[in-house]
Amino acid sequence: MPYAELQRGLDERAELGLLRQRKILQGPQSPHVVIGEQSYLAFCSNDYLGLANHPQLVAALQQGAAQYGAGAGAAHLVSGHTRVHHQLEQQLAAFAGKPAALLFSTGYMANLGVLQALVGKGDTVFADKLNHASLNDAMLLSRATVKRYRHNDITQLAELLAQPGSGRKLVITDAVFSMDGDLAPLPELLALCEQHDAWLLIDDAHGFGVLGEQGRGSLAHCGIASPRIIYMATLGKAAGVSGAFVAAEQVVIDTLINHARSYVYTTATPPALASALLESLQLIAQGEEKRAHLQRLIAQLRSGLHKLPWHLMPSATAIQPLLVGENRAALALSEALRERGIWVAAIRPPTVPQGTARLRITLSAAHSATDVTRLLEALHELAQ
Ligand SMILES: *Cc1c(COP(=O)(O)O)cnc(C)c1O
């Protein structure tokens, strides 16, 4: 067999409890998903506001397809940039409080594009050790010098920034850490960037739509703004659709349009997605009740979980990780919940550091208090 070596690699992974497999959903994303014949109460999506299957978004998508067709047919710089893409960019810029914005097909591609366009050989990137994989890959591919600092450790970052060096300096961080749910100290990071004349790239994949007034995200939540901040957020999580955007000064956006390879050399996303996203932005802005409900669920979950044998990590966001430690133990706990009709994903290395396998519980405004009670009861039963 020409692939025996690949098979051995997979077998090894399985041995370590690390093999990844997909579950096939029979219908839309929702707190109640159907896998095979069975319905599960699920706590694993990033659909924080419950918009992924919202009838207004579905209608906007249909209407967008009727008006603009199914596919964009070309890259943005060729002939794929439609009026509705452009309109969405303008609204995203205004919503994020920035002069300009640029749409990318995915968050992964946005991060690749930004790093590659803004830094290179001779420049230095300063990165939190728990940043998302897309930021990690992006900084390595950028060929800049990489300096990683301990998670949220401002003191270490200050030391690294103070070291002599030439070239551009770019600090990159998740705003809400995707596997831990905690927030980066954004005001302190910005102050350090001011002091050392560095740029600050903030990845707000899990804050956009959820945090801040009108769901404007982590910058609004922290009350910070600066031309130094390059703001990136994704549109497939709270926004319920797909894609990502970068919002920044016009000169930064123009640089991305000219140099970000993951922007230039790829087909524009279907315009209908932009139609749906325009609708989503409205629902986000008017979503105070959804966000308030989500906060109540977070409080309910945290107060019900703190007596369990597993460590509930400190998080005030919709991402509530329950630290189990060992890979197999995390998998077994996830499996035991599944037997009770509840689906919570076990997150294992390399997504998280060795020895910190966890259940990543995510809440959505589409959950009810009863849903959370069911999860709490099951976990208390399993703790016995
Ligand atoms: C999900 C995520 C991304 C990637 O976004 P996609 O649109 O899913 O490619 C980037 N950064 C962070 C922090 C994320 O959680």
Short mmCIF file of C-alpha atoms in Angstrom, two decimals, residues 4 46 127 148 172 266 348 363 367:
data_model
loop_
_atom_site.label_atom_id
_atom_site.label_comp_id
_atom_site.label_asym_id
_atom_site.label_seq_id
_atom_site.Cartn_x
_atom_site.Cartn_y
_atom_site.Cartn_z
CA ALA A 4 1.08 2.66 4.78
CA ASN A 46 -19.97 29.43 17.68
CA ALA A 127 2.28 37.00 19.62
CA ARG A 148 5.87 34.77 21.53
CA ILE A 172 -1.09 40.12 17.39
CA THR A 266 -9.04 33.98 -4.74
CA ARG A 348 -7.44 18.11 22.73
CA LEU A 363 -23.54 28.93 24.85
CA HIS A 367 -30.32 28.08 24.23
#
